[in-house]
Coordinates of C-alpha atoms in Angstrom, one line a residue:
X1193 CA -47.1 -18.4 -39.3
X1194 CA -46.9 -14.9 -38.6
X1195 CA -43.5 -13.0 -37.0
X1196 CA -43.7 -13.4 -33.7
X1197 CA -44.9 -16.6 -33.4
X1198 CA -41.8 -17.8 -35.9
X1199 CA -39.2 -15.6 -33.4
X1200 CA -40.6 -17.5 -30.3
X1201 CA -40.0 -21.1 -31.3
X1202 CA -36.7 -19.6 -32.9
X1203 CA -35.8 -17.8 -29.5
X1204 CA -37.3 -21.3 -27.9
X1205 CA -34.9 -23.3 -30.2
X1206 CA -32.3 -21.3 -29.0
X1207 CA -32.6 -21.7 -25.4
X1208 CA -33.5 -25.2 -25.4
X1209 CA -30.0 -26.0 -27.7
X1210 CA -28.0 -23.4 -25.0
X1211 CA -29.6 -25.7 -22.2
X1212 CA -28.7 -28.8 -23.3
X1213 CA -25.0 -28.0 -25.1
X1214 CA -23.0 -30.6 -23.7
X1215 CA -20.0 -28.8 -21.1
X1216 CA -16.5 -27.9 -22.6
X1217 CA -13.4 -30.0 -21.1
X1218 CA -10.1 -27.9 -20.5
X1219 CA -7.6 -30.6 -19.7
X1220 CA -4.3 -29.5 -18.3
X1221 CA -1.0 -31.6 -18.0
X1222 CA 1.9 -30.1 -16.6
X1223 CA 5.5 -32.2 -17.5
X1224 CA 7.2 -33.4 -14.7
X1225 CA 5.4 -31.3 -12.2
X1226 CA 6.2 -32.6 -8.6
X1227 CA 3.4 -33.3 -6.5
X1228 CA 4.7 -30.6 -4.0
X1229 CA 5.3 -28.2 -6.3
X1230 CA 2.1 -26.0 -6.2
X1231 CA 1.0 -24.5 -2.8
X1232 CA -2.4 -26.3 -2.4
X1233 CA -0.1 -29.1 -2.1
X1234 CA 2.2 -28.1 0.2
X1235 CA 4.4 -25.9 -1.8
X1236 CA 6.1 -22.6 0.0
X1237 CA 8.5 -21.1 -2.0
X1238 CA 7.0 -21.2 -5.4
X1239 CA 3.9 -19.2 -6.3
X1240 CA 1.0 -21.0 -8.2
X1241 CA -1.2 -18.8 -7.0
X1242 CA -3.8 -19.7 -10.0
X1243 CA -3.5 -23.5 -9.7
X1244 CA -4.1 -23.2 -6.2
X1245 CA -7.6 -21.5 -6.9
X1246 CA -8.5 -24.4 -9.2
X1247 CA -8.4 -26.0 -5.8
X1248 CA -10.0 -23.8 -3.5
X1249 CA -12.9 -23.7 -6.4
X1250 CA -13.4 -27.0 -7.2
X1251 CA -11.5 -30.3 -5.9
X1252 CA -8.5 -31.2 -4.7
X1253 CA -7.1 -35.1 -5.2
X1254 CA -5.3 -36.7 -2.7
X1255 CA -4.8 -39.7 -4.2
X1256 CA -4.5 -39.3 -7.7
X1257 CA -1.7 -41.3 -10.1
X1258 CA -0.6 -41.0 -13.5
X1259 CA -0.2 -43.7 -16.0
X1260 CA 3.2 -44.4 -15.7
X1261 CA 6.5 -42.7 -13.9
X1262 CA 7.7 -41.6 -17.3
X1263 CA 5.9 -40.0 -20.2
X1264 CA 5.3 -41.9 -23.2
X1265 CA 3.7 -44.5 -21.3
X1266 CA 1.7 -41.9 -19.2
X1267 CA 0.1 -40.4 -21.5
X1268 CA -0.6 -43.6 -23.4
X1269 CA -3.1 -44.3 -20.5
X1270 CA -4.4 -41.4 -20.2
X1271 CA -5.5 -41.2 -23.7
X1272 CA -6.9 -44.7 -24.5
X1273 CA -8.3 -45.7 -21.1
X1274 CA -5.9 -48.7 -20.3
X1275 CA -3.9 -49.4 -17.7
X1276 CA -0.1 -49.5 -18.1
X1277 CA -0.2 -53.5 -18.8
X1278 CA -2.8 -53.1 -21.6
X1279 CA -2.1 -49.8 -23.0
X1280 CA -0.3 -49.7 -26.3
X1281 CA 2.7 -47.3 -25.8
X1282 CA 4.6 -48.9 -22.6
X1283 CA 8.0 -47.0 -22.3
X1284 CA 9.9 -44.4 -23.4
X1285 CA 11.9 -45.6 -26.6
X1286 CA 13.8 -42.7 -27.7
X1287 CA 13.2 -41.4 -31.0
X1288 CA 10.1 -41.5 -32.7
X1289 CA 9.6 -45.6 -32.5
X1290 CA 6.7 -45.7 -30.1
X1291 CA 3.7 -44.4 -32.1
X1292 CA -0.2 -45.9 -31.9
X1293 CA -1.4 -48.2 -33.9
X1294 CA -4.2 -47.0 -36.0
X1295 CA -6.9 -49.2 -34.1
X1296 CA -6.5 -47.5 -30.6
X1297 CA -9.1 -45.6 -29.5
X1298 CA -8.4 -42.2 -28.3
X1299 CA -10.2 -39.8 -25.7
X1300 CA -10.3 -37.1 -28.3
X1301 CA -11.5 -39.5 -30.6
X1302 CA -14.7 -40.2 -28.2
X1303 CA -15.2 -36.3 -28.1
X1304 CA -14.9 -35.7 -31.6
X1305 CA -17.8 -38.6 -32.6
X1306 CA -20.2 -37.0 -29.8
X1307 CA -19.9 -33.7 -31.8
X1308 CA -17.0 -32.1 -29.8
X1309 CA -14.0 -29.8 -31.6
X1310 CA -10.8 -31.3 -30.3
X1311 CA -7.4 -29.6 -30.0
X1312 CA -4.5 -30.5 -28.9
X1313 CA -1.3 -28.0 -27.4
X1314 CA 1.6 -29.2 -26.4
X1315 CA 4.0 -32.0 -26.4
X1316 CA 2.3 -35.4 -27.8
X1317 CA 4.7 -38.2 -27.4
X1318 CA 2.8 -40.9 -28.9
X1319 CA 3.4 -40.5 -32.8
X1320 CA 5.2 -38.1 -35.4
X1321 CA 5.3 -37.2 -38.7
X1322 CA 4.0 -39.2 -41.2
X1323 CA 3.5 -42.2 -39.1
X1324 CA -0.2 -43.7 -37.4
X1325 CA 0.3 -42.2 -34.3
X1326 CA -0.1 -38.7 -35.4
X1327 CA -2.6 -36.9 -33.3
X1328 CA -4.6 -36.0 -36.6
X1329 CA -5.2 -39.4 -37.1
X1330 CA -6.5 -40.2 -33.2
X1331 CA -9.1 -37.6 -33.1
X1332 CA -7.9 -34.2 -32.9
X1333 CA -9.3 -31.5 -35.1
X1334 CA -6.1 -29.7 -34.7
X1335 CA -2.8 -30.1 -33.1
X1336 CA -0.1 -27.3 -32.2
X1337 CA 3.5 -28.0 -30.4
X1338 CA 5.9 -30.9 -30.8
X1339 CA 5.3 -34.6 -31.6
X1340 CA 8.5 -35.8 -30.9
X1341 CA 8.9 -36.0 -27.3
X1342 CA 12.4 -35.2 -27.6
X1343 CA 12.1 -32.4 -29.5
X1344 CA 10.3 -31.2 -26.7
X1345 CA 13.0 -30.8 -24.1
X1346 CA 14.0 -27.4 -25.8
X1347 CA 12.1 -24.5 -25.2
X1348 CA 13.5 -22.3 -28.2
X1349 CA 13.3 -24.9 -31.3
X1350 CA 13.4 -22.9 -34.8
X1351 CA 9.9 -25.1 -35.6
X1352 CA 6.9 -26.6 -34.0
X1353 CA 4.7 -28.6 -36.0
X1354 CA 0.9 -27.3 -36.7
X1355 CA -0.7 -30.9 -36.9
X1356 CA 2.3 -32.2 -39.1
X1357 CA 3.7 -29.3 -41.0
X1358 CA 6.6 -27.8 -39.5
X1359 CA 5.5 -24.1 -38.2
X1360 CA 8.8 -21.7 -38.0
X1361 CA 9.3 -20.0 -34.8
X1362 CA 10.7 -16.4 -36.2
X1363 CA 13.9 -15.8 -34.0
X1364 CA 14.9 -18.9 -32.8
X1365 CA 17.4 -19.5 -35.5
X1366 CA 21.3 -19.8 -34.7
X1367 CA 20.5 -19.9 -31.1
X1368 CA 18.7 -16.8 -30.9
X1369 CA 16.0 -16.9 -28.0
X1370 CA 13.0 -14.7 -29.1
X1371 CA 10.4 -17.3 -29.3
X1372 CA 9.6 -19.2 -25.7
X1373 CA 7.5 -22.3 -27.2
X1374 CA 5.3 -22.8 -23.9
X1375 CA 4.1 -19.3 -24.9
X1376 CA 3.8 -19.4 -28.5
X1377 CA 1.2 -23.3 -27.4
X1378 CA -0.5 -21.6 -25.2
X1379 CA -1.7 -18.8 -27.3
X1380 CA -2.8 -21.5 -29.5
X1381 CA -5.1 -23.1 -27.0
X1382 CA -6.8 -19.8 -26.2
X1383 CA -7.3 -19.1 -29.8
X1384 CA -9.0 -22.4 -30.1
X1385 CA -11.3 -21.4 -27.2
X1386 CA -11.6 -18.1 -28.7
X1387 CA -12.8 -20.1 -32.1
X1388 CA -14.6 -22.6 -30.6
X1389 CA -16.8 -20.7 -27.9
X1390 CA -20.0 -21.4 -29.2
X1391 CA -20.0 -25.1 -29.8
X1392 CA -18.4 -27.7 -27.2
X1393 CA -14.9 -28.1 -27.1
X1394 CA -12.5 -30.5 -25.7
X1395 CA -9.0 -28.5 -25.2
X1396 CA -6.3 -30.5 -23.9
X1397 CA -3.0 -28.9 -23.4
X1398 CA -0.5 -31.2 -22.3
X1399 CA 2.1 -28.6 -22.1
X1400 CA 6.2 -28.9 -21.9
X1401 CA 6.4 -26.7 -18.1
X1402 CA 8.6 -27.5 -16.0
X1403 CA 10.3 -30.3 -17.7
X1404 CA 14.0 -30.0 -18.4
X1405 CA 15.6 -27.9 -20.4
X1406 CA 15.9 -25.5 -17.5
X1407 CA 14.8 -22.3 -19.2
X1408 CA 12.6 -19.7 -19.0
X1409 CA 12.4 -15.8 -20.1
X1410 CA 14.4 -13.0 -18.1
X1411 CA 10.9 -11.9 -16.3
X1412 CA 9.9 -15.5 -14.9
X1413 CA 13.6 -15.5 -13.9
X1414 CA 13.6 -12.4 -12.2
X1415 CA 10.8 -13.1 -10.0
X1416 CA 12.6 -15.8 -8.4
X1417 CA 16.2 -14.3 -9.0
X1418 CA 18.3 -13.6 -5.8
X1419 CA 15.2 -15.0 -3.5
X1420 CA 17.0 -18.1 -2.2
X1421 CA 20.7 -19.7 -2.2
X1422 CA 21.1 -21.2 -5.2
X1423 CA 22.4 -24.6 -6.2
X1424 CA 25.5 -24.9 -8.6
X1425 CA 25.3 -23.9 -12.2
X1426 CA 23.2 -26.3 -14.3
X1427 CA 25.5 -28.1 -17.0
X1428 CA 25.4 -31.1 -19.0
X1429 CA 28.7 -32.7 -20.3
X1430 CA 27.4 -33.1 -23.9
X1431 CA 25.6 -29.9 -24.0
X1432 CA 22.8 -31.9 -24.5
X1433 CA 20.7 -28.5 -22.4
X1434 CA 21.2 -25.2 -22.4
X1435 CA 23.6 -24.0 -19.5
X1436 CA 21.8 -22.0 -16.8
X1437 CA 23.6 -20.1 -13.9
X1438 CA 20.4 -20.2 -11.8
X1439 CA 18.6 -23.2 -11.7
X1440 CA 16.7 -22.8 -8.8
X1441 CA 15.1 -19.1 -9.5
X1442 CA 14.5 -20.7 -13.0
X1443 CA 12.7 -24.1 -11.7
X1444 CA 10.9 -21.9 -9.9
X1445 CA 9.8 -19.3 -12.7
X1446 CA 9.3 -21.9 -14.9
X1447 CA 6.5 -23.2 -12.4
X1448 CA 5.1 -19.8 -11.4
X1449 CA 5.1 -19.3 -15.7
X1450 CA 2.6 -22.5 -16.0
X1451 CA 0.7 -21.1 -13.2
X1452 CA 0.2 -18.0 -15.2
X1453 CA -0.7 -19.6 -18.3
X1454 CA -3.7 -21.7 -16.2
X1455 CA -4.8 -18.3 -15.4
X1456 CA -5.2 -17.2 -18.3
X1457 CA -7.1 -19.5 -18.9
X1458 CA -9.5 -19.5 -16.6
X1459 CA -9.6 -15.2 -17.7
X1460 CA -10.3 -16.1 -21.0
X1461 CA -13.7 -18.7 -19.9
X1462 CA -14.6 -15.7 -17.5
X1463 CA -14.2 -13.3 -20.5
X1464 CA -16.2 -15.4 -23.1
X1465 CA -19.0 -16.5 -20.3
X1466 CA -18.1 -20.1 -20.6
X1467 CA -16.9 -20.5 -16.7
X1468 CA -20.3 -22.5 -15.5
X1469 CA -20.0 -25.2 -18.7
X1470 CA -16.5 -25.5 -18.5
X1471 CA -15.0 -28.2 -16.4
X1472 CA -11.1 -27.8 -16.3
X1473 CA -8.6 -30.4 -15.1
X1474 CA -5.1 -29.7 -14.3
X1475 CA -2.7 -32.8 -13.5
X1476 CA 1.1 -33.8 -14.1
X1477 CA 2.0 -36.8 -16.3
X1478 CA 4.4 -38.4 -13.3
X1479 CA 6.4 -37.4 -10.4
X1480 CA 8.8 -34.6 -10.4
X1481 CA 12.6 -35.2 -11.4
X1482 CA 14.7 -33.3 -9.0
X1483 CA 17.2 -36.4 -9.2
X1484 CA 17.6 -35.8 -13.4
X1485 CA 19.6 -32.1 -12.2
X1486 CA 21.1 -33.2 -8.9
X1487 CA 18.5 -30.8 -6.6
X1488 CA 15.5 -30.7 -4.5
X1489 CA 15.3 -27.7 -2.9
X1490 CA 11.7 -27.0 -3.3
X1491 CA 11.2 -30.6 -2.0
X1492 CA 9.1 -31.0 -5.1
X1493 CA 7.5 -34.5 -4.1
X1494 CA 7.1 -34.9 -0.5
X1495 CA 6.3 -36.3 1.8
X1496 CA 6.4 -39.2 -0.8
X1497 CA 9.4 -41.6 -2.0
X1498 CA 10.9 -41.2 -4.7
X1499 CA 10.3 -39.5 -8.3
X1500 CA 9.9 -39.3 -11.9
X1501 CA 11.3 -43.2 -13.2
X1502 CA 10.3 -44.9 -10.0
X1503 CA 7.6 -46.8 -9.3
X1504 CA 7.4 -45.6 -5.6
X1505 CA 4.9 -42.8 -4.9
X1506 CA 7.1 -40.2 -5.7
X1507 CA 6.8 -41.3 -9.7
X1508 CA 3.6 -42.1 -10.0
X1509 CA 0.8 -40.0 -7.3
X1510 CA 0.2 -36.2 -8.7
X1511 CA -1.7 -33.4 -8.0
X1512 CA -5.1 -33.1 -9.8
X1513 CA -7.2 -30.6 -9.7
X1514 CA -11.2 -30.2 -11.1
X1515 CA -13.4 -27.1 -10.9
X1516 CA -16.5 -26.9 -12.5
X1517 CA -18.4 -23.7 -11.4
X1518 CA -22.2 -25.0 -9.5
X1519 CA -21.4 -28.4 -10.5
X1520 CA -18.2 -29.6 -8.4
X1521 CA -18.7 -28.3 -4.7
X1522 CA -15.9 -25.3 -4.2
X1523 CA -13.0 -26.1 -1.9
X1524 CA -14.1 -29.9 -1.6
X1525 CA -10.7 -32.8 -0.9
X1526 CA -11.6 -36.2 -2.3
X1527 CA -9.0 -39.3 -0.9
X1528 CA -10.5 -41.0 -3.8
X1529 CA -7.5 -43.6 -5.4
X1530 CA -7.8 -43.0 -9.5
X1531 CA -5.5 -42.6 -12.2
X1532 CA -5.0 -42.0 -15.7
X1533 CA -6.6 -44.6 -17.4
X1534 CA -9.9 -43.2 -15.5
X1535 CA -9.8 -40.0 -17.7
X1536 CA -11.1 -41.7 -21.0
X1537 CA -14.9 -42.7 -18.7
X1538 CA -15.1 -39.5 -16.7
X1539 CA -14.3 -37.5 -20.0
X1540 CA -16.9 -39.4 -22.0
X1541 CA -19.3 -39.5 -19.5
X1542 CA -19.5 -35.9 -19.4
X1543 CA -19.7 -35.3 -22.5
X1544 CA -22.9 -37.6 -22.7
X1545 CA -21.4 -40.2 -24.5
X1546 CA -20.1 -44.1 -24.1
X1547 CA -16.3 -44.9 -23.8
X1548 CA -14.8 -48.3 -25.4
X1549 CA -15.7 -51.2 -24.2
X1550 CA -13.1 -53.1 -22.4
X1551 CA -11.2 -50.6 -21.4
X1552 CA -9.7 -50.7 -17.8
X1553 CA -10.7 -47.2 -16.3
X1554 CA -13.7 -46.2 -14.4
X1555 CA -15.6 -43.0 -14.5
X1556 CA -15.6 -40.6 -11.3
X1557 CA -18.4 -38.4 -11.9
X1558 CA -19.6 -40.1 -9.1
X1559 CA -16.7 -38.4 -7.2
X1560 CA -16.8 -35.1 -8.6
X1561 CA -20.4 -34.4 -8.4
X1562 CA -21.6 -36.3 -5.3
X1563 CA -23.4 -39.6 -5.7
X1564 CA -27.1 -37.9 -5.8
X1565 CA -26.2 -36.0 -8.7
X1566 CA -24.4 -38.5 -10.7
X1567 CA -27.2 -41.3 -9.8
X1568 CA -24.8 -43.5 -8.6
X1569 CA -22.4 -44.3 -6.0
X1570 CA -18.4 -44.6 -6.9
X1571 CA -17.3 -47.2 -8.0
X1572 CA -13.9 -48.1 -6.8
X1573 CA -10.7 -50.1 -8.6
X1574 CA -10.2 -53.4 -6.8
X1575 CA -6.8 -53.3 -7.8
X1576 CA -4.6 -50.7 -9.6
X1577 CA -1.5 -51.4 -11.9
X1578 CA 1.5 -49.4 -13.2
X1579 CA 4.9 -51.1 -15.4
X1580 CA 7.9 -50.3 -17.1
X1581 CA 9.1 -52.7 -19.3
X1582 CA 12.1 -52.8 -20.9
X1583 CA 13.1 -53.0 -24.5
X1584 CA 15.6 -53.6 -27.1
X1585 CA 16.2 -50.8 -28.6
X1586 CA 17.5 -51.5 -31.7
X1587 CA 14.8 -54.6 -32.6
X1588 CA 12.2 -52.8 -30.9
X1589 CA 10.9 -55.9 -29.0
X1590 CA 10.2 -56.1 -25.3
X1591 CA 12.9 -57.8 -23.2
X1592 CA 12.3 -61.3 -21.6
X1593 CA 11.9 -60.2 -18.3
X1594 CA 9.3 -59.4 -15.2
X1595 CA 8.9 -54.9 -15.6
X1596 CA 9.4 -52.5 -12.8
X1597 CA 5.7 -52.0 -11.6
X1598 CA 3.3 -51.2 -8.8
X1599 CA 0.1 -52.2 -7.6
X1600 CA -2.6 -50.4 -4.9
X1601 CA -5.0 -52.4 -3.6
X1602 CA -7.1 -50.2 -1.1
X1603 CA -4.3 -49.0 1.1
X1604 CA -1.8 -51.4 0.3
X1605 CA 1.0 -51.0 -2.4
X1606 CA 3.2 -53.1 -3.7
X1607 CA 6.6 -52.2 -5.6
X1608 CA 8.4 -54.4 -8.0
X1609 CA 11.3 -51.4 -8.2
X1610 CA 13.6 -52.8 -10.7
X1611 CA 13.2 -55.8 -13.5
X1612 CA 12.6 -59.5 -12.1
X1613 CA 13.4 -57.9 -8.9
X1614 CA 12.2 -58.7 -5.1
X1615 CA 8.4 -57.6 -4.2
X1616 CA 7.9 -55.1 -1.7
X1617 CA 4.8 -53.9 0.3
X1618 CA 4.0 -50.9 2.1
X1619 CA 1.0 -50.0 3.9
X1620 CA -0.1 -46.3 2.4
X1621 CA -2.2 -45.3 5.4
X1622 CA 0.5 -45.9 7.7
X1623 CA 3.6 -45.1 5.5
X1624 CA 2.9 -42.9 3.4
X1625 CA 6.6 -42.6 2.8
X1626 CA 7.0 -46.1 1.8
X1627 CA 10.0 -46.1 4.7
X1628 CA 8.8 -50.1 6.1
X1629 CA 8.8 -53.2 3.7
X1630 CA 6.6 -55.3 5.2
X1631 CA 5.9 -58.3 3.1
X1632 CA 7.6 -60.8 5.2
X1633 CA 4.7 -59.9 8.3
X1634 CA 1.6 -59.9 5.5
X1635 CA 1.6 -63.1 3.6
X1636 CA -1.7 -63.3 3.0
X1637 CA -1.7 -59.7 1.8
X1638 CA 1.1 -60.6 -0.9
X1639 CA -0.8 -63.9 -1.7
X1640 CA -3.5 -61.7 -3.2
X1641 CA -1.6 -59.3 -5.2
X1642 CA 0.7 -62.5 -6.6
X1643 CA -2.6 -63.9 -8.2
X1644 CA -3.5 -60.2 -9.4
X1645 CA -0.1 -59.7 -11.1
X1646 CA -0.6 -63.1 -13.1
X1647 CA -3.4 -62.0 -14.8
X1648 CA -2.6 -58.0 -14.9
X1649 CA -1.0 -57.5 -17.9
X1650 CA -0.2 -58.8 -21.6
X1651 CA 3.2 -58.8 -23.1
X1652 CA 3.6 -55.5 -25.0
X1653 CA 3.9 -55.6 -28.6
X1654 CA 7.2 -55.0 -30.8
X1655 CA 7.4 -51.3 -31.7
X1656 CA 8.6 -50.3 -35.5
X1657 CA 11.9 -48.6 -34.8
X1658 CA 10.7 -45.6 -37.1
X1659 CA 13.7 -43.2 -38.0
X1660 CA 13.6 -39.8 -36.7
X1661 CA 12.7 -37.1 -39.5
X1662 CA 15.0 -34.6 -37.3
X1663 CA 18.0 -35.7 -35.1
X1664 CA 16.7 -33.3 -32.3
X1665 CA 19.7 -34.7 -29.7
X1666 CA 22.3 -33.1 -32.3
X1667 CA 21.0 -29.8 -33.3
X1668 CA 23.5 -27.0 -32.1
X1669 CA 21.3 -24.3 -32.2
X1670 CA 19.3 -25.8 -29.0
X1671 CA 21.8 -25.7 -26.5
X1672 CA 24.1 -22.5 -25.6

């Protein structure tokens, strides 16, 4: 074979393996991000102005929910494809006695067998050191922030763990505040897409913004500093957070910072020409918690009820974004009803490959590329199902009781907002606002769902209470 004809089927290769490499997944999950808190959803004194193009470029959900109202059991969902009645993780326990078990599935764990590079950035929640719920052991090449989810209310620890070997942060000592974490993460993820340009990559950064404590660097503060009346100094009676004087201007920096860091982002796939096979997601893990710090100025999740811990729509429907450059039409609004335990099929399915068998989520491509391109119409979920069970926390075993829960069927919702308590329904397309209970006018309505809760779930297991490597609630050097 003589030299030309050898660097045409070479340069033939080439093209043909650049044609068909499978697209790269950026998935973003904000913590405790309201559903009003960006300006594409309604948000006017905060400036997002980067999430908001991930909107006007791609799609905008209406109707998107997470996996749960709080975040352990969130992003339980969204990693193994269940819904909150079958998924493994199904509350927040405390410290470090929730991991999974080494048979569940992950999304990154799809990825990685269909040839993908996984990493991980960010707060994990679903397994620490040296226990099976480690994110090295579900899939992910590499992993960078904290794995204790409480560990992850401080924003200047002395360590992060890189996968599970503690990673100092130089200057955050003795309560010295020279290393922000949410920066020190996402300059992690961008040098995994730096490293990882040339192969696909699935990048999920499940980052700590704006989740309490409430504190962010002097020039995310200044932006909002002095730009609106602010509420009363921010202080907890066991110091468990760091004090703050402004907790408004730094709420709001603290949002405008994430925004930044999604640009960046989307810079960096410009920069390295990865734009047009790049899909990027950007989503909250529940509602926002204005009631945690006594304030909700920025009206962070109207015009719904409710917020982060409650099972009305204020805990559970987010903002979700998807742009995908000549693939996802630019500026389009989907009312489309999905939630977390959807991620796993859309994820797999994009990446060319099957998700488990069994699982309760259903894929959207359908959704995000238009039926003709996906083959197929959407498929929709007959019924949808959130809980909150409650457990004892020193035997680690689920308490003998009906949980807090929700269910959507088409526009109808029902909230069971407390243990063993009452059923209420509201009608979504008239109340968005959940204002009217009107299960006593719709029996037939309530008939249905009854039967559907019967069969919705399966009693969660008993969790090992595992003991916390660090006790993160009594460190002094986190708090001012």
């Amino acid at each position: 074979m003589n030299r030309r004809a050898f660097l045409t089927i070479t340069a033939t290769g080439v093209r043909l393996r650049a044609a068909a490499r499978r697209p790269n997944i950026v998935f973003i999950l904000a913590d405790d991000l309201g559903y009003a808190d960006v300006g594409c959803y309604g948000q006017r004194q905060i400036r997002t102005p980067n999430i908001d193009r991930l909107a006007s470029e791609g799609m905008r959900f209406t109707d998107a929910y997470s996996g749960c109202t709080v975040c352990a059991p969130s992003r339980s969902v969204l990693m193994t494809g269940f819904h909150g009645g079958h998924t493994a993780v199904r509350a927040n326990l405390g410290m470090g006695n929730k991991p999974l078990l080494p048979e569940d599935v992950t999304v990154a764990q799809v990825l990685k067998s269909a040839g993908y590079a996984t990493g991980g950035f960010g707060k994990w929640g679903l397994g620490d050191v040296g226990n099976p719920g480690a994110p090295s052991k579900h899939g992910f090449d590499e992993f960078f922030g904290y794995l204790n989810q409480v560990h992850a209310h401080y924003y200047y620890p002395h360590i992060l763990y890189d996968n599970e070997k503690e990673s100092p942060l130089p200057g955050n000592d003795n309560g010295q505040r020279k290393t922000y974490s949410h920066d020190a993460i996402a300059a992690r993820a961008e040098t995994f897409i730096r490293r990882h340009k040339d192969e696909p990559f699935f990048c999920y950064m499940p980052v700590t913004l704006p989740h309490l404590e409430l504190l962010v660097p002097d020039d995310s503060l200044n932006e909002y500093k002095d730009k609106f009346p602010e509420a009363k100094p921010y202080r907890t009676a066991r110091k468990h957070y760091a004090d703050q004087d402004y907790p408004r201007a730094t709420y709001a920096g603290m949002v405008s910072r994430l925004d930044r860091t999604v640009g960046r982002i989307m810079t960096l796939l410009k920069e390295l020409a990865l734009e047009e096979n790049t899909i990027v997601f950007f989503t909250s893990d529940n509602g926002g918690s204005p009631a945690l710090w006594g304030d909700d100025y920025f009206h962070s999740n109207q015009p719904l009820r409710g917020n982060k811990q409650d099972f009305y729509e204020g805990g559970i429907r987010v903002p979700m974004m998807a742009r995908w450059p000549g693939k996802i039409a630019a500026g389009a609004v989907s009312h489309h009803p999905w939630a977390f335990c959807d991620v796993m099929p859309t994820l797999a399915e994009i990446a060319g490959t099957s998700a488990p068998k069994g699982i309760d989520g259903i894929s959207v491509m359908p959704t995000l590329l238009g039926p003709k391109a996906a083959g197929r119409e959407q498929q929709a979920h007959e019924f949808m199902y959130w809980e909150l069970p409650r457990y004892d926390a020193k035997k680690g075993e689920p308490l003998r009781e009906l949980p807090s829960a929700a269910v959507r069927m088409g526009d109808w919702k029902v909230v069971r907002p407390a243990p063993d308590a009452k059923l209420e329904l509201y009608n979504l397309k008239n109340d968005l606002g959940e204002t009217r209970n009107v299960a006593a006018e719709n029996p037939e309505v309530m008939a249905r769902i009854e039967r559907y809760l019967k069969t919705a779930r399966t009693e969660p297991r008993k969790v090992a209470v595992v003991p916390d490597p660090i006790d993160w609630w009594k460190r002094e050097d986190h708090a001012s």
